[in-house]
XYZ file of C-alpha atoms in Angstrom:
330
model
C 107.565 126.488 123.256
C 106.779 122.818 122.966
C 110.269 122.033 121.892
C 111.708 123.594 125.105
C 109.199 121.780 127.221
C 110.158 118.347 125.608
C 113.833 119.206 126.191
C 113.301 120.151 129.887
C 111.321 116.913 130.400
C 114.008 114.988 128.833
C 116.772 116.332 131.142
C 115.243 114.813 134.236
C 116.537 111.293 133.604
C 120.090 112.665 132.982
C 120.146 114.653 136.120
C 119.080 111.509 138.163
C 121.675 109.553 136.429
C 124.575 112.052 136.949
C 123.643 112.521 140.665
C 123.773 108.752 141.235
C 127.102 108.620 139.324
C 128.562 111.382 141.491
C 127.512 109.717 144.658
C 128.668 106.172 143.707
C 131.933 106.806 141.776
C 135.241 107.305 143.389
C 136.341 109.952 140.902
C 133.715 112.427 141.884
C 136.446 115.129 142.275
C 137.004 115.098 138.432
C 133.322 115.375 137.708
C 132.850 118.267 140.055
C 136.036 120.035 139.062
C 134.937 119.894 135.405
C 131.434 120.864 135.176
C 131.839 122.074 131.537
C 131.873 118.487 130.381
C 128.475 117.907 131.971
C 127.097 120.980 130.184
C 128.493 119.825 126.906
C 126.728 116.580 127.455
C 123.483 118.331 128.105
C 123.931 120.624 125.072
C 124.732 117.691 122.848
C 121.612 115.918 124.087
C 119.567 118.995 123.616
C 120.654 119.416 119.847
C 119.971 115.823 119.178
C 116.402 116.014 120.650
C 115.860 119.221 118.624
C 117.018 117.603 115.362
C 114.924 114.510 116.030
C 111.804 116.525 116.635
C 112.395 118.620 113.591
C 112.932 115.546 111.448
C 109.866 113.833 112.896
C 107.719 116.954 112.253
C 108.848 117.354 108.727
C 108.274 113.644 107.980
C 104.840 113.925 109.471
C 104.035 117.100 107.493
C 105.129 115.247 104.262
C 102.898 112.273 104.999
C 100.003 114.464 105.820
C 100.442 116.253 102.470
C 100.648 113.041 100.580
C 97.398 111.770 102.332
C 95.691 114.923 101.449
C 96.567 114.590 97.703
C 95.533 111.080 97.594
C 92.263 111.636 99.364
C 91.512 114.443 97.013
C 92.351 112.378 93.973
C 90.202 109.531 95.232
C 87.188 111.929 95.989
C 87.387 113.532 92.558
C 87.740 110.117 90.738
C 84.678 108.820 92.760
C 82.641 111.810 91.767
C 83.613 111.484 88.074
C 82.893 107.829 88.167
C 79.522 108.193 89.769
C 78.439 110.959 87.191
C 79.568 108.745 84.401
C 77.916 105.793 85.854
C 74.557 107.667 86.007
C 74.614 108.036 82.326
C 72.210 105.240 80.850
C 72.490 104.395 77.337
C 70.422 101.744 75.690
C 71.765 98.824 73.634
C 69.134 97.661 71.152
C 68.715 94.617 69.076
C 66.048 94.694 66.448
C 64.880 91.473 64.721
C 62.264 91.167 61.976
C 59.727 88.452 61.748
C 60.972 85.761 59.433
C 57.759 84.058 59.027
C 54.133 84.698 59.927
C 51.052 82.420 59.758
C 47.567 82.020 61.295
C 46.876 79.328 63.791
C 43.435 78.106 64.908
C 42.649 81.236 66.954
C 45.655 83.367 66.680
C 48.363 85.103 64.380
C 51.762 83.625 64.994
C 55.240 85.160 64.103
C 58.495 83.520 64.257
C 62.082 85.143 64.726
C 65.499 84.063 65.496
C 67.239 85.059 68.699
C 70.702 86.835 68.498
C 71.086 88.543 71.870
C 74.743 88.692 73.074
C 74.353 90.149 76.492
C 73.272 87.531 78.997
C 71.790 87.757 82.515
C 70.472 91.265 81.928
C 66.970 92.874 82.391
C 65.661 93.469 78.873
C 62.907 95.751 77.648
C 61.305 93.584 75.052
C 58.997 95.505 72.600
C 56.793 94.013 69.846
C 56.086 96.534 67.104
C 52.927 96.137 65.135
C 52.134 98.309 62.058
C 48.237 97.734 61.615
C 45.951 99.557 59.183
C 43.295 101.961 60.517
C 40.244 100.023 59.084
C 36.892 99.145 60.404
C 37.938 95.686 61.445
C 40.855 96.707 63.679
C 38.832 99.670 65.079
C 36.016 97.164 66.099
C 38.646 94.966 67.816
C 40.186 97.829 69.827
C 42.570 95.691 71.816
C 44.420 92.426 71.490
C 46.615 90.095 73.306
C 50.425 89.418 72.561
C 52.151 86.251 73.893
C 55.895 85.702 73.662
C 57.274 82.060 73.822
C 61.084 81.703 74.324
C 62.313 78.182 73.077
C 65.732 77.330 74.394
C 67.951 74.810 72.857
C 67.697 72.379 75.732
C 63.858 72.320 75.244
C 62.940 74.824 78.032
C 60.085 77.271 77.230
C 59.274 80.621 78.853
C 56.105 82.700 78.124
C 55.260 86.431 78.476
C 51.887 88.063 77.946
C 50.676 91.615 77.581
C 47.931 93.605 76.019
C 48.057 95.981 73.068
C 45.560 98.783 72.514
C 44.990 100.659 69.256
C 44.706 104.378 69.303
C 41.056 105.670 69.562
C 39.908 108.680 67.620
C 36.588 110.208 67.827
C 34.290 110.817 64.771
C 35.090 114.507 64.340
C 38.770 114.100 65.187
C 39.008 111.297 62.649
C 37.560 113.475 59.845
C 39.952 116.379 60.615
C 42.873 114.085 60.700
C 42.092 112.461 57.421
C 41.616 115.845 55.735
C 44.956 117.061 56.946
C 46.751 113.816 55.909
C 44.849 113.499 52.661
C 47.574 115.188 50.408
C 50.367 113.226 51.965
C 48.462 110.065 51.563
C 47.828 110.731 47.882
C 51.467 111.619 47.383
C 52.470 108.373 49.062
C 54.346 109.964 51.947
C 51.993 108.635 54.691
C 49.541 105.780 54.690
C 46.451 105.215 56.775
C 48.099 103.018 59.496
C 49.502 103.254 62.970
C 52.201 101.627 65.063
C 51.288 99.881 68.251
C 54.152 98.922 70.672
C 53.660 96.206 73.305
C 56.296 96.152 75.895
C 57.629 93.358 78.126
C 60.250 93.274 81.002
C 62.160 90.164 81.276
C 65.541 88.905 82.504
C 67.094 86.831 79.779
C 69.316 84.266 81.509
C 71.825 82.489 79.184
C 70.530 84.447 76.241
C 72.821 82.635 73.775
C 70.966 79.394 74.503
C 67.656 80.863 73.253
C 66.883 79.196 69.737
C 63.644 80.820 68.670
C 60.909 83.342 69.745
C 57.280 82.823 68.719
C 54.958 85.860 68.778
C 51.320 84.936 69.312
C 48.477 87.567 68.637
C 44.918 86.892 69.825
C 42.491 87.329 68.087
C 43.682 86.279 64.710
C 41.340 88.618 62.957
C 43.814 91.465 63.617
C 45.180 92.842 60.409
C 48.844 93.551 60.459
C 51.129 95.184 57.807
C 54.460 94.321 59.473
C 55.720 93.225 62.749
C 59.151 93.368 64.420
C 60.617 92.587 67.924
C 63.226 94.796 69.767
C 65.492 93.653 72.728
C 66.786 96.646 74.559
C 69.132 96.570 77.485
C 69.986 99.778 79.417
C 73.593 99.766 80.350
C 75.070 102.342 82.750
C 77.811 104.760 81.490
C 80.898 102.805 82.311
C 79.544 99.471 81.220
C 77.958 100.842 78.081
C 81.377 102.454 77.173
C 83.140 99.238 77.963
C 80.736 97.106 75.767
C 80.510 99.613 72.873
C 84.246 100.643 72.870
C 86.100 97.718 74.253
C 89.640 98.587 72.906
C 89.517 102.243 73.970
C 88.160 101.388 77.471
C 90.944 98.857 77.842
C 93.656 101.359 76.991
C 92.157 104.222 78.938
C 91.618 102.069 82.038
C 95.176 100.672 81.838
C 96.588 104.122 81.365
C 94.706 105.560 84.426
C 95.967 102.701 86.756
C 99.546 103.103 85.381
C 99.490 106.838 85.983
C 98.189 106.218 89.535
C 100.918 103.690 90.231
C 103.545 105.964 88.806
C 102.421 108.955 90.966
C 102.542 106.710 94.190
C 106.023 105.527 93.288
C 107.290 108.951 92.589
C 105.900 110.363 95.918
C 107.408 107.492 97.871
C 110.669 107.767 96.187
C 110.875 111.470 96.836
C 110.013 111.020 100.486
C 112.737 108.321 100.836
C 115.286 110.360 99.062
C 114.692 113.345 101.235
C 114.780 111.320 104.421
C 118.076 109.580 103.314
C 119.780 112.732 102.479
C 118.613 114.456 105.640
C 120.032 111.499 107.684
C 123.329 111.728 105.920
C 123.597 115.561 106.586
C 122.869 114.977 110.233
C 125.531 112.230 110.583
C 128.003 114.396 108.757
C 127.319 117.226 111.124
C 127.821 114.947 114.072
C 131.018 113.694 112.750
C 132.229 117.164 112.261
C 131.169 118.205 115.774
C 132.852 115.111 117.367
C 136.105 115.841 115.363
C 136.187 119.428 116.502
C 135.590 118.375 120.056
C 138.501 115.904 119.820
C 140.842 118.533 118.319
C 139.988 120.980 121.192
C 140.570 118.365 123.899
C 144.014 117.358 122.369
C 145.037 120.840 122.089
C 143.990 121.488 125.783
C 145.842 118.415 126.990
C 149.173 118.792 125.227
C 150.533 122.278 124.693
C 153.626 121.067 122.885
C 151.856 118.913 120.175
C 149.487 121.817 119.398
C 151.125 125.236 119.992
C 149.078 128.202 120.217
C 148.784 130.704 117.206
C 150.939 133.297 119.032
C 153.788 130.875 119.496
C 153.570 129.772 115.878
C 153.740 133.365 114.824
C 156.739 134.083 117.201
C 158.644 131.188 115.815
C 158.017 132.053 112.243
C 159.183 135.529 112.939
C 162.452 134.307 114.462
C 163.138 132.165 111.542
C 162.668 135.076 109.322
C 165.091 137.068 111.200
C 167.701 134.396 111.027
C 167.706 134.406 107.293
C 170.391 136.693 105.814
C 169.177 139.675 103.871
C 172.002 139.435 101.360
C 173.266 136.575 99.373
C 176.048 134.449 100.942
C 178.666 135.390 98.357
C 178.158 139.067 98.989
C 178.432 138.618 102.690
C 181.731 136.754 102.382
């Protein structure tokens, strides 16, 4: 219904133009005497408008379909990226203490720094394995101070408290009785691990030379001590850091597939549009040739005889041909 409304609306300028032409031109008798030409003009214009509308609607449908496919792909990719990005995996660097000594009022440990990721928020943990003896139990808590020494002479310090686990008298007796066979076999020892955590952003981590660990008071007895640098990277960053080559090839392949898909869709759209235009042009040329042939046949009867006249002439020629050979006739 919308097509016919558009066609009727498009006929008004043609009607105005033809009315002005009839009033102004001297050869109005020919125009009035041959109304079929005017109707043919209207019919041609009508067919062209319909073809243009059909072509425009088909191109619009194709573009809408391509847009929906691309939007769906983008939404799915964003959801997958968001879900993978929410996966947090830790990257941990553990360093043992290369030297330990007692100062005037503290216990000091020294370690080298080999953290490769810069400008990240690190969870720094100092792990102390201490014996469960009377001296440590009497101390209860202690203070740990970290000192970062950079190569350019800059110093940064962090402090936090550590607390030993407390056991009541009866709980300690029961725990010792349960652990006694394992302690005698050498599987367990009477010690506990105390972890002191620090949060810090290590800017220019490669410029850090050494890290000093200071424990106050110095009376705290320690079996062993280590320091951990842990950075929590999200899923994509963790995968790119831990698997650099795989992430490079996967990312390149995904981008290449997306570009190939867009190129194929655009090529298919252009191919369909070009061939449709060629078909329309060929049909218009054929219609024009048929109209020219009809006009020439109508104008000159001798140049284009009717089919009945052709049949009559052919029959007369056949009658003139002798039925017998010429030598028998003679």
